[in-house]
């Protein structure tokens, strides 16, 4: 899908003298009509064409891979595994059964697995397991002169098969398996069973059906299984011991779909979303409002430890596990903190504006920034630290930064730049940031020479007193010649698979972080991969830990003398350093900010790449 924008801002790193850059550094003929383009987490550009998938590696002239085995691939047939260098391609045949499946390492360009190469007729599940760096496949595979229901485990560093088991009868794998240190737990249509990977024997089997995904605690002695109800609207949670015993007498019924959870010594903290938006009449009245439910389940019996669940009156946008309880923020507004035994830790729920953009630790307490207000809160009492909350009209654009030199928080909302003294909490308006082209600042950055405010078409440098040192505005190409960014293929998988995969990839998702400078989020992504092995994983880790190649300049799409193109502006001086004429009234492009590469769709079959570091 190609999305149209009125302009797009890019950052680059190396300061050079002003020059034209119409000749691309790299040219790629992808061999077919370009449909979609995805910049992966690892920096490889994956291009979907009428003929298949093509991989482009930054700084390499040849195509990294050209996967044409399945012809044109639809967006819903692709899944980019989060925080891992793998792309899963799946196509269905008769009915809904997957008949073709392939796994590509988009960092090395290797095809690590395919149903055709490994003798699989049908595939029920195909799951990447991280940090083990393994692939677990289940389905029908040819054995001797017939097909058998089977499960296999492959090493994703080499693509080699490590284990293979056949299943008895017509039982099939119905959910995402769980790979442990000493075995593999398979959820099937009839039972939950553990396979001994050494012998292939079944260590235990328990009658629990239709488990869609599972998680284990750190000891791998307690396993939680999530079952989706027959009508798909609710869920059940089971708890199983390492010996196959059911640890809860009955599964815990969950209203809605589980979207977040955390295994703790005291039990299971869980968030589910109830969506009644499509209901009407008596059904809607009976169902209640659409909102999140928060529960804390006993580790011993699965009962909800909270006699009265906290009211959310909206969807949980932030969910953090603290030493003394659970801290959560609601999209519709409001922050609260509940102890593990269900007692409210704040004197009263904190009222906030809608859309909590930021919740983070600071030396003074919890800072929150919404689309309407901001403040710092005492995490023990819920009391506001700033004498007067910072309030502003609901802003379409809110940005913030911390000015260490002057020990103050800077918050930009629409056309006001506010300063909040970190020591006293005193709030003042530092500057009025009037941008041209009906824009408001969307980003704020504290640099050595002052405070930089930016948007798609504007850059403004303020001194420490809030006075403008310089302001650069370059008009958007206009409605008749707008720029477009080539949007990535949506990573589509079943809801159960996606929930499990993303939870696995973001192990620290429920940890309240500190209010830090830009770039920390990428380092945190790398931390989540640190336990995984493999050359491609190591290459991704280096990228996450590296400094962005696009930190000292900004690219703006505008109309140049020779047509629409991008100009490079120095972020410290505002000076123009480079022009790239794209020779297209509606250029379609994508930028790798970390690698410093601009990809441009030159025609239906070709992509040009420009090295922005030169």
Coordinates of C-alpha atoms in Angstrom, one line a residue:
X1 CA 0.0 0.0 0.0
X2 CA 1.3 3.5 -0.9
X3 CA 0.4 6.3 1.5
X4 CA 0.5 9.9 0.3
X5 CA 2.0 12.6 2.5
X6 CA 2.4 16.3 2.0
X7 CA 6.1 16.1 3.0
X8 CA 8.5 13.9 4.9
X9 CA 11.4 14.7 7.1
X10 CA 14.6 12.7 7.2
X11 CA 17.8 13.1 9.3
X12 CA 21.4 12.4 8.1
X13 CA 24.7 12.5 9.8
X14 CA 27.8 13.8 7.9
X15 CA 28.1 17.5 7.1
X16 CA 29.4 18.1 3.6
X17 CA 29.4 21.0 1.2
X18 CA 26.3 21.8 -0.8
X19 CA 26.0 19.7 -3.9
X20 CA 23.6 18.0 -6.3
X21 CA 23.1 14.3 -6.1
X22 CA 21.0 13.3 -9.0
X23 CA 23.0 10.2 -9.9
X24 CA 22.1 7.3 -7.6
X25 CA 24.9 5.4 -5.8
X26 CA 23.1 2.1 -6.4
X27 CA 20.5 0.9 -9.0
X28 CA 18.4 -2.2 -8.6
X29 CA 16.3 -3.8 -11.3
X30 CA 13.8 -5.9 -9.2
X31 CA 12.5 -7.7 -12.3
X32 CA 8.8 -7.0 -11.9
X33 CA 6.2 -4.3 -11.0
X34 CA 6.8 -2.9 -7.5
X35 CA 3.8 -3.3 -5.3
X36 CA 5.0 -2.7 -1.7
X37 CA 8.3 -2.0 0.0
X38 CA 9.3 -2.7 3.6
X39 CA 12.3 -1.4 5.5
X40 CA 13.0 -4.2 8.0
X41 CA 14.3 -3.7 11.6
X42 CA 17.7 -5.1 10.3
X43 CA 18.0 -2.5 7.5
X44 CA 17.3 -4.8 4.6
X45 CA 14.7 -3.5 2.1
X46 CA 12.1 -6.1 1.2
X47 CA 10.3 -5.3 -2.0
X48 CA 7.1 -7.1 -3.1
X49 CA 6.7 -7.4 -6.9
X50 CA 4.3 -9.1 -9.3
X51 CA 6.9 -11.9 -9.4
X52 CA 7.8 -12.4 -5.8
X53 CA 10.0 -10.9 -3.1
X54 CA 13.3 -9.1 -3.5
X55 CA 15.8 -8.2 -0.8
X56 CA 18.1 -5.1 -1.1
X57 CA 21.1 -4.8 1.3
X58 CA 22.5 -1.3 2.0
X59 CA 25.7 -0.6 0.1
X60 CA 25.5 -3.7 -2.1
X61 CA 25.0 -3.5 -5.8
X62 CA 23.5 -6.9 -6.3
X63 CA 20.1 -8.1 -5.0
X64 CA 20.5 -9.9 -1.7
X65 CA 17.8 -12.4 -2.7
X66 CA 15.1 -12.8 -5.3
X67 CA 12.4 -15.2 -4.0
X68 CA 10.0 -16.1 -6.8
X69 CA 8.9 -19.6 -5.7
X70 CA 5.4 -18.5 -4.9
X71 CA 4.9 -15.7 -7.4
X72 CA 3.2 -12.6 -6.3
X73 CA 2.8 -12.5 -2.5
X74 CA -0.1 -10.7 -0.8
X75 CA 0.5 -8.5 2.3
X76 CA -1.5 -10.9 4.5
X77 CA 0.8 -13.7 3.5
X78 CA 3.8 -12.1 5.1
X79 CA 4.9 -12.0 8.7
X80 CA 8.1 -10.1 9.8
X81 CA 9.1 -11.8 13.1
X82 CA 9.6 -9.0 15.7
X83 CA 13.2 -8.4 16.9
X84 CA 14.5 -11.2 14.7
X85 CA 16.0 -11.3 11.2
X86 CA 13.3 -13.6 9.7
X87 CA 10.4 -13.2 7.3
X88 CA 7.8 -15.9 7.1
X89 CA 5.9 -16.3 3.8
X90 CA 2.8 -18.4 3.7
X91 CA 0.2 -19.2 1.0
X92 CA -3.0 -21.1 1.4
X93 CA -4.5 -23.6 -1.0
X94 CA -7.8 -25.5 -0.8
X95 CA -9.8 -24.3 2.1
X96 CA -7.8 -22.5 4.8
X97 CA -4.9 -25.0 5.1
X98 CA -1.5 -23.6 4.4
X99 CA 0.1 -25.5 1.5
X100 CA 3.2 -23.4 1.0
X101 CA 5.5 -22.0 3.7
X102 CA 9.0 -20.5 3.5
X103 CA 11.3 -18.7 6.0
X104 CA 13.8 -16.2 4.7
X105 CA 16.7 -14.8 6.7
X106 CA 16.5 -11.2 5.3
X107 CA 20.0 -10.3 6.7
X108 CA 21.9 -13.1 4.9
X109 CA 19.4 -13.6 2.1
X110 CA 19.2 -17.3 2.7
X111 CA 16.0 -19.3 2.3
X112 CA 16.2 -21.4 5.5
X113 CA 13.1 -23.4 5.1
X114 CA 10.3 -24.2 2.6
X115 CA 7.6 -26.8 2.5
X116 CA 8.8 -27.9 -0.9
X117 CA 12.4 -28.4 0.0
X118 CA 11.6 -30.4 3.2
X119 CA 8.8 -32.7 2.0
X120 CA 5.8 -31.0 3.8
X121 CA 2.4 -31.3 2.1
X122 CA 0.4 -29.2 4.6
X123 CA 1.5 -26.9 7.4
X124 CA -0.6 -26.3 10.5
X125 CA 1.9 -24.1 12.4
X126 CA 5.2 -22.5 11.6
X127 CA 6.7 -20.5 14.5
X128 CA 10.1 -18.9 15.1
X129 CA 11.2 -19.3 18.7
X130 CA 13.4 -16.6 20.2
X131 CA 15.9 -16.4 21.9
X132 CA 16.4 -20.1 21.1
X133 CA 16.7 -19.2 17.4
X134 CA 14.7 -22.3 16.3
X135 CA 11.9 -22.9 13.9
X136 CA 9.1 -25.3 14.9
X137 CA 6.9 -26.7 12.1
X138 CA 3.9 -29.0 12.3
X139 CA 1.8 -30.5 9.5
X140 CA 1.7 -33.4 7.1
X141 CA 5.1 -34.6 5.9
X142 CA 5.9 -37.5 3.5
X143 CA 7.3 -40.5 5.4
X144 CA 8.2 -43.6 3.3
X145 CA 5.3 -44.0 0.9
X146 CA 2.6 -42.0 2.8
X147 CA 2.1 -38.7 4.6
X148 CA 2.2 -38.6 8.4
X149 CA 1.2 -35.9 10.9
X150 CA 4.6 -34.7 12.2
X151 CA 6.5 -32.0 14.0
X152 CA 10.1 -30.8 13.2
X153 CA 12.6 -28.4 14.7
X154 CA 15.1 -26.5 12.6
X155 CA 18.1 -24.5 13.6
X156 CA 17.7 -21.0 12.1
X157 CA 21.4 -20.2 12.0
X158 CA 22.1 -23.0 9.6
X159 CA 18.6 -24.1 8.4
X160 CA 19.4 -27.7 9.4
X161 CA 16.7 -30.0 10.9
X162 CA 17.5 -31.0 14.4
X163 CA 14.5 -33.0 15.6
X164 CA 11.6 -34.8 13.9
X165 CA 8.6 -36.5 15.5
X166 CA 5.6 -38.2 14.1
X167 CA 2.1 -38.0 15.7
X168 CA -0.3 -40.8 16.2
X169 CA -3.8 -40.9 14.6
X170 CA -5.5 -37.8 13.4
X171 CA -4.4 -35.4 16.1
X172 CA -3.1 -32.1 14.8
X173 CA -1.2 -29.2 16.4
X174 CA -3.8 -26.4 16.9
X175 CA -1.7 -23.5 18.4
X176 CA 1.8 -22.1 18.9
X177 CA 4.1 -24.7 20.5
X178 CA 6.3 -23.8 23.5
X179 CA 10.0 -24.7 23.3
X180 CA 11.6 -25.4 26.6
X181 CA 15.2 -26.4 27.6
X182 CA 14.2 -30.1 28.0
X183 CA 11.4 -30.5 25.6
X184 CA 8.6 -29.2 23.4
X185 CA 5.0 -28.7 24.5
X186 CA 2.5 -29.1 21.8
X187 CA -1.1 -27.9 22.0
X188 CA -3.3 -30.2 19.9
X189 CA -7.0 -30.5 19.1
X190 CA -7.3 -33.1 21.8
X191 CA -4.6 -32.7 24.4
X192 CA -1.6 -30.7 25.6
X193 CA 1.5 -32.9 25.4
X194 CA 5.2 -32.7 26.0
X195 CA 7.7 -34.3 23.6
X196 CA 11.1 -35.5 24.8
X197 CA 13.5 -34.1 22.1
X198 CA 16.1 -36.7 22.9
X199 CA 14.0 -39.8 22.3
X200 CA 10.9 -38.4 20.6
X201 CA 8.7 -40.0 23.2
X202 CA 5.8 -38.3 24.9
X203 CA 6.8 -37.4 28.5
X204 CA 3.2 -36.5 29.4
X205 CA -0.2 -35.7 28.0
X206 CA -3.1 -33.9 29.6
X207 CA -6.6 -33.4 28.3
X208 CA -6.7 -29.7 27.5
X209 CA -7.8 -28.7 24.0
X210 CA -7.6 -25.7 21.8
X211 CA -4.8 -23.9 23.5
X212 CA -3.6 -21.2 21.1
X213 CA -0.4 -20.1 22.8
X214 CA 1.6 -20.6 26.0
X215 CA 4.2 -18.9 28.2
X216 CA 6.4 -20.4 30.9
X217 CA 7.9 -18.8 34.0
X218 CA 11.7 -18.4 34.3
X219 CA 12.0 -21.8 36.0
X220 CA 10.0 -23.5 33.2
X221 CA 8.1 -25.3 35.9
X222 CA 4.9 -23.4 35.5
X223 CA 3.2 -23.0 32.2
X224 CA 0.2 -20.8 31.4
X225 CA -1.9 -21.7 28.4
X226 CA -4.4 -19.4 26.7
X227 CA -7.5 -20.8 25.1
X228 CA -9.9 -18.8 22.8
X229 CA -13.6 -19.4 23.3
X230 CA -15.7 -21.1 20.6
X231 CA -17.2 -17.8 19.5
X232 CA -13.8 -16.0 19.6
X233 CA -14.9 -13.2 21.9
X234 CA -13.5 -14.4 25.3
X235 CA -10.6 -16.5 26.6
X236 CA -9.6 -19.0 29.3
X237 CA -6.3 -19.3 31.1
X238 CA -5.0 -22.8 32.2
X239 CA -2.0 -23.5 34.4
X240 CA 0.1 -26.7 33.9
X241 CA 3.0 -28.0 35.9
X242 CA 6.3 -29.3 34.4
X243 CA 5.1 -32.8 35.0
X244 CA 1.8 -32.3 33.1
X245 CA -0.4 -31.9 36.1
X246 CA -3.2 -29.3 36.0
X247 CA -2.3 -26.8 38.8
X248 CA -5.6 -25.0 38.7
X249 CA -8.8 -27.0 39.3
X250 CA -10.6 -24.9 36.7
X251 CA -9.4 -22.5 34.0
X252 CA -9.8 -18.9 34.7
X253 CA -12.4 -17.3 32.4
X254 CA -11.3 -14.0 30.9
X255 CA -13.7 -11.5 29.3
X256 CA -12.3 -10.2 26.0
X257 CA -8.9 -11.0 24.5
X258 CA -5.7 -11.0 26.5
X259 CA -3.4 -8.3 25.2
X260 CA -0.8 -8.0 28.0
X261 CA 0.4 -10.1 30.9
X262 CA 3.2 -10.6 33.4
X263 CA 4.1 -13.7 35.4
X264 CA 5.0 -12.8 38.9
X265 CA 5.8 -14.8 42.1
X266 CA 2.4 -13.8 43.4
X267 CA 0.5 -14.9 40.3
X268 CA -0.4 -13.7 36.8
X269 CA -1.2 -10.0 36.1
X270 CA -3.3 -9.8 33.0
X271 CA -5.0 -7.2 30.8
X272 CA -7.8 -8.1 28.3
X273 CA -9.7 -5.9 25.9
X274 CA -13.4 -6.1 25.5
X275 CA -14.7 -4.7 22.2
X276 CA -18.5 -4.3 22.0
X277 CA -18.3 -1.5 19.4
X278 CA -20.1 -3.7 16.8
X279 CA -23.0 -4.6 19.0
X280 CA -26.3 -2.7 19.1
X281 CA -29.6 -2.7 20.9
X282 CA -30.1 -5.2 23.8
X283 CA -26.9 -7.0 23.0
X284 CA -24.9 -3.8 23.5
X285 CA -26.7 -3.0 26.8
X286 CA -26.1 -6.5 28.1
X287 CA -22.4 -6.4 27.1
X288 CA -21.5 -3.1 28.5
X289 CA -18.9 -0.6 27.3
X290 CA -15.8 -1.4 25.3
X291 CA -12.8 -1.2 27.7
X292 CA -9.9 -3.1 29.2
X293 CA -10.2 -5.4 32.1
X294 CA -7.3 -5.8 34.6
X295 CA -7.1 -8.9 36.9
X296 CA -4.5 -10.5 39.1
X297 CA -4.8 -14.3 39.2
X298 CA -3.6 -16.4 42.2
X299 CA -0.6 -18.6 41.4
X300 CA -2.1 -21.4 43.4
X301 CA -5.7 -21.7 42.2
X302 CA -6.3 -19.2 39.4
X303 CA -8.8 -17.2 41.3
X304 CA -8.8 -13.4 41.0
X305 CA -7.1 -12.0 44.0
X306 CA -8.8 -8.7 43.7
X307 CA -12.3 -8.6 45.2
X308 CA -13.0 -5.5 43.2
X309 CA -11.1 -5.0 39.9
X310 CA -10.0 -1.4 39.3
X311 CA -12.2 0.5 37.0
X312 CA -10.6 1.5 33.7
X313 CA -13.4 3.2 31.8
X314 CA -11.3 2.9 28.7
X315 CA -8.4 1.0 27.2
X316 CA -5.2 0.4 29.0
X317 CA -2.5 2.2 27.1
X318 CA 0.4 1.8 29.6
X319 CA 0.9 -1.2 32.0
X320 CA 3.9 -1.4 34.3
X321 CA 4.9 -3.8 37.0
X322 CA 6.4 -2.0 40.0
X323 CA 8.0 -3.3 43.2
X324 CA 4.8 -2.7 45.2
X325 CA 2.1 -3.2 42.6
X326 CA 0.8 -2.4 39.1
X327 CA 0.9 1.0 37.5
X328 CA -1.4 1.7 34.6
X329 CA -2.5 4.5 32.3
X330 CA -5.7 4.7 30.3
X331 CA -5.9 6.1 26.8
X332 CA -9.1 8.0 27.6
X333 CA -7.3 9.6 30.5
X334 CA -6.3 8.6 34.0
X335 CA -3.4 6.9 35.9
X336 CA -3.7 4.6 38.9
X337 CA -1.6 2.2 40.9
X338 CA -2.9 -1.0 42.6
X339 CA -1.0 -3.3 45.0
X340 CA -0.7 -7.0 44.3
X341 CA -3.4 -7.7 46.8
X342 CA -5.8 -5.3 45.2
X343 CA -5.5 -2.2 47.3
X344 CA -5.4 1.3 45.7
X345 CA -2.0 2.8 46.4
X346 CA -2.8 6.3 45.1
X347 CA -5.0 8.4 47.4
X348 CA -7.4 8.6 44.4
X349 CA -7.1 7.9 40.7
X350 CA -5.1 10.6 38.9
X351 CA -7.1 12.5 36.3
X352 CA -5.2 13.3 33.1
X353 CA -5.9 14.4 29.6
X354 CA -6.6 11.9 26.8
X355 CA -3.9 9.9 25.0
X356 CA -1.0 9.4 27.4
X357 CA 2.0 9.8 25.1
X358 CA 4.7 9.4 27.8
X359 CA 5.0 7.7 31.2
X360 CA 8.5 7.5 32.5
X361 CA 10.6 7.6 35.7
X362 CA 12.4 10.8 36.6
X363 CA 14.4 11.7 39.8
X364 CA 11.3 13.7 40.9
X365 CA 8.8 11.0 40.2
X366 CA 6.6 9.7 37.3
X367 CA 6.4 12.1 34.4
X368 CA 3.3 11.9 32.2
X369 CA 2.6 13.8 29.0
X370 CA -0.7 13.6 27.2
X371 CA -2.3 15.4 24.3
X372 CA -3.8 17.9 26.8
X373 CA -1.5 18.2 29.9
X374 CA 1.6 17.1 31.7
X375 CA 2.9 16.7 35.2
X376 CA 5.2 14.7 37.5
X377 CA 3.5 12.5 40.1
X378 CA 4.7 11.0 43.4
X379 CA 4.7 7.3 42.7
X380 CA 3.9 6.5 46.4
X381 CA 0.9 8.7 46.9
X382 CA -0.3 9.8 43.5
X383 CA 0.2 13.5 44.5
X384 CA 1.2 15.9 41.8
X385 CA 4.7 17.3 42.1
X386 CA 4.4 20.4 40.0
X387 CA 2.6 23.1 41.8
X388 CA 0.4 23.7 38.8
X389 CA -0.2 21.1 36.1
X390 CA 0.9 22.1 32.6
X391 CA -2.3 22.3 30.5
X392 CA -2.7 23.2 26.9
X393 CA -5.5 22.9 24.4
X394 CA -5.7 19.4 22.8
X395 CA -2.6 19.4 20.6
X396 CA -2.3 17.5 17.3
X397 CA 1.5 17.5 17.9
X398 CA 3.3 17.2 21.3
X399 CA 7.0 16.7 21.7
X400 CA 9.3 16.8 24.7
X401 CA 12.9 16.7 25.7
X402 CA 15.1 17.3 28.8
X403 CA 17.6 20.1 28.8
X404 CA 20.3 18.9 31.1
X405 CA 22.3 22.1 30.9
X406 CA 19.5 24.1 32.4
X407 CA 17.9 21.3 34.4
X408 CA 14.4 21.7 32.8
X409 CA 11.8 19.8 30.9
X410 CA 10.9 21.2 27.5
X411 CA 7.4 20.5 26.1
X412 CA 6.2 21.7 22.8
X413 CA 2.4 21.7 22.2
X414 CA 1.2 23.3 19.0
X415 CA 2.8 26.7 18.9
X416 CA 4.0 27.0 22.5
X417 CA 7.3 25.8 24.0
X418 CA 6.9 25.3 27.7
X419 CA 9.8 25.1 30.2
X420 CA 9.4 23.2 33.5
X421 CA 12.1 23.6 36.1
X422 CA 13.0 20.1 37.3
X423 CA 13.9 21.3 40.8
X424 CA 10.9 23.5 41.6
X425 CA 8.3 22.4 39.1
X426 CA 7.7 26.1 38.0
X427 CA 6.1 26.3 34.6
X428 CA 6.7 29.1 32.1
X429 CA 6.3 29.7 28.4
X430 CA 9.8 29.8 26.9
X431 CA 8.8 30.7 23.3
X432 CA 6.1 31.0 20.7
X433 CA 7.1 28.7 17.8
X434 CA 5.1 30.0 14.9
X435 CA 5.7 27.7 12.0
X436 CA 4.8 28.4 8.3
X437 CA 2.6 26.2 6.1
X438 CA 0.0 25.7 8.9
X439 CA 2.4 23.3 10.7
X440 CA 3.2 22.9 14.3
X441 CA 6.5 21.4 15.8
X442 CA 6.4 17.6 15.9
X443 CA 9.9 17.1 17.3
X444 CA 12.2 18.8 19.8
X445 CA 15.9 18.2 20.2
X446 CA 18.4 19.7 22.6
X447 CA 21.6 20.3 20.8
X448 CA 24.9 21.9 21.8
X449 CA 24.0 25.3 20.3
X450 CA 20.4 25.5 21.5
X451 CA 16.9 24.0 21.1
X452 CA 15.8 22.7 17.7
X453 CA 12.2 22.5 16.8
X454 CA 11.2 20.7 13.6
X455 CA 8.2 19.6 11.5
X456 CA 7.9 18.2 7.9
X457 CA 8.7 21.6 6.3
X458 CA 10.1 23.7 9.1
X459 CA 13.3 23.9 11.2
X460 CA 13.8 26.5 14.0
X461 CA 16.8 26.9 16.3
X462 CA 16.2 28.7 19.6
X463 CA 18.8 29.9 22.0
X464 CA 18.6 29.0 25.7
X465 CA 16.4 32.0 26.4
X466 CA 13.9 31.0 23.8
X467 CA 14.8 33.5 21.1
X468 CA 15.0 32.4 17.5
X469 CA 18.5 32.1 16.1
X470 CA 17.2 31.0 12.7
X471 CA 14.1 29.6 11.0
X472 CA 14.1 27.6 7.7
X473 CA 10.9 26.8 5.9
X474 CA 10.7 25.0 2.6
X475 CA 7.3 24.8 1.1
X476 CA 5.7 21.4 0.4
X477 CA 5.4 20.4 -3.3
X478 CA 1.7 21.2 -3.2
X479 CA -1.5 19.2 -3.7
X480 CA -0.7 18.7 -7.4
X481 CA 2.8 17.2 -6.6
X482 CA 2.9 15.6 -3.2
X483 CA 5.5 13.2 -2.0
X484 CA 4.7 9.6 -1.0
X485 CA 6.5 7.2 1.2
X486 CA 6.5 3.6 0.2
X487 CA 4.8 1.9 3.1
X488 CA 5.8 -1.5 4.4
X489 CA 3.9 -4.7 4.0
X490 CA 1.8 -5.2 7.1
X491 CA 3.1 -8.0 9.3
X492 CA 0.0 -10.2 9.4
X493 CA -0.5 -13.3 11.5
X494 CA -3.3 -14.8 13.6
X495 CA -4.1 -12.7 16.7
X496 CA -2.9 -15.6 18.9
X497 CA 0.4 -16.0 17.1
X498 CA 1.0 -12.3 17.0
X499 CA 0.3 -11.8 20.7
X500 CA 2.7 -14.6 21.7
X501 CA 5.4 -13.5 19.2
X502 CA 5.4 -9.9 20.3
X503 CA 5.3 -10.8 24.0
X504 CA 8.3 -13.1 23.4
X505 CA 10.2 -10.4 21.6
X506 CA 9.5 -7.7 24.1
X507 CA 10.4 -9.2 27.5
X508 CA 10.8 -5.9 29.2
X509 CA 7.6 -4.4 27.8
X510 CA 6.1 -3.9 31.3
X511 CA 9.1 -2.2 32.8
X512 CA 8.7 1.5 33.5
X513 CA 11.8 3.1 31.9
X514 CA 13.5 6.4 32.6
X515 CA 12.9 9.6 30.7
X516 CA 16.0 9.5 28.4
X517 CA 17.3 11.0 25.2
X518 CA 16.5 9.8 21.7
X519 CA 17.9 6.5 20.6
X520 CA 17.4 4.6 23.8
X521 CA 14.5 2.7 22.4
X522 CA 16.7 1.1 19.8
X523 CA 19.2 0.1 22.4
X524 CA 16.4 -1.5 24.4
X525 CA 15.4 -3.5 21.3
X526 CA 18.9 -4.8 21.1
X527 CA 18.8 -5.8 24.8
X528 CA 15.8 -8.0 24.1
X529 CA 17.9 -10.0 21.5
X530 CA 21.1 -10.4 23.6
X531 CA 20.4 -14.0 24.6
X532 CA 19.9 -15.2 21.0
X533 CA 22.8 -16.6 18.9
X534 CA 23.5 -16.6 15.2
X535 CA 25.4 -14.4 12.7
X536 CA 22.3 -12.6 11.4
X537 CA 21.1 -11.9 14.9
X538 CA 24.5 -10.5 15.8
X539 CA 24.4 -8.2 12.8
X540 CA 21.0 -6.9 13.9
X541 CA 22.3 -6.3 17.4
X542 CA 25.2 -4.2 16.0
X543 CA 22.6 -2.1 14.2
X544 CA 20.4 -1.6 17.3
X545 CA 23.5 -0.5 19.3
X546 CA 24.9 1.8 16.7
X547 CA 24.4 5.6 16.6
X548 CA 22.0 6.7 14.0
X549 CA 23.6 7.8 10.7
X550 CA 20.9 10.4 10.5
X551 CA 21.5 12.5 13.5
X552 CA 23.0 15.8 12.4
X553 CA 20.9 16.9 9.4
X554 CA 17.3 16.9 8.2
X555 CA 15.8 16.1 4.8
X556 CA 12.8 18.0 3.6
X557 CA 10.8 17.2 0.5
X558 CA 10.2 20.4 -1.5
X559 CA 10.1 21.9 -5.0
X560 CA 13.6 22.5 -6.5
X561 CA 14.6 24.4 -9.6
X562 CA 14.6 21.1 -11.6
X563 CA 11.6 19.5 -10.0
X564 CA 10.5 17.9 -6.8
X565 CA 13.3 16.6 -4.6
X566 CA 14.9 16.4 -1.1
X567 CA 17.1 19.0 0.4
X568 CA 19.6 18.3 3.2
X569 CA 19.7 21.0 5.9
X570 CA 22.3 21.2 8.7
X571 CA 20.6 20.9 12.0
X572 CA 23.0 23.3 13.8
X573 CA 23.1 26.1 11.2
X574 CA 20.1 25.5 8.9
X575 CA 22.4 25.7 5.9
X576 CA 21.5 23.7 2.7
X577 CA 24.2 21.1 2.1
X578 CA 22.8 18.8 -0.5
X579 CA 20.0 18.4 -3.0
X580 CA 18.6 15.2 -4.5
X581 CA 16.4 15.8 -7.5
X582 CA 14.0 12.9 -7.8
X583 CA 12.6 14.1 -11.1
X584 CA 9.1 13.0 -10.2
X585 CA 6.1 15.1 -9.3
X586 CA 5.0 12.4 -6.9
X587 CA 8.2 10.7 -5.7
X588 CA 7.8 7.5 -3.8
X589 CA 10.6 6.8 -1.4
X590 CA 11.8 5.4 2.0
X591 CA 14.7 6.2 4.2
X592 CA 16.8 4.0 6.5
X593 CA 17.6 6.5 9.2
X594 CA 20.1 4.3 10.9
X595 CA 22.0 3.2 7.8
X596 CA 21.7 6.6 6.1
X597 CA 20.3 5.3 2.8
X598 CA 17.5 6.8 0.7
X599 CA 15.5 4.4 -1.5
X600 CA 13.6 5.9 -4.4
X601 CA 11.2 4.1 -6.8
X602 CA 12.5 5.3 -10.1
X603 CA 10.0 3.4 -12.2
X604 CA 7.7 0.4 -11.9
X605 CA 10.7 -2.0 -11.9
X606 CA 13.6 -0.1 -10.6
X607 CA 14.8 1.3 -7.2
X608 CA 17.6 3.8 -6.9
X609 CA 19.5 4.2 -3.6
X610 CA 21.4 7.3 -2.4
X611 CA 24.1 7.1 0.3
X612 CA 23.2 10.0 2.6
X613 CA 26.4 9.7 4.5
X614 CA 28.6 10.9 1.6

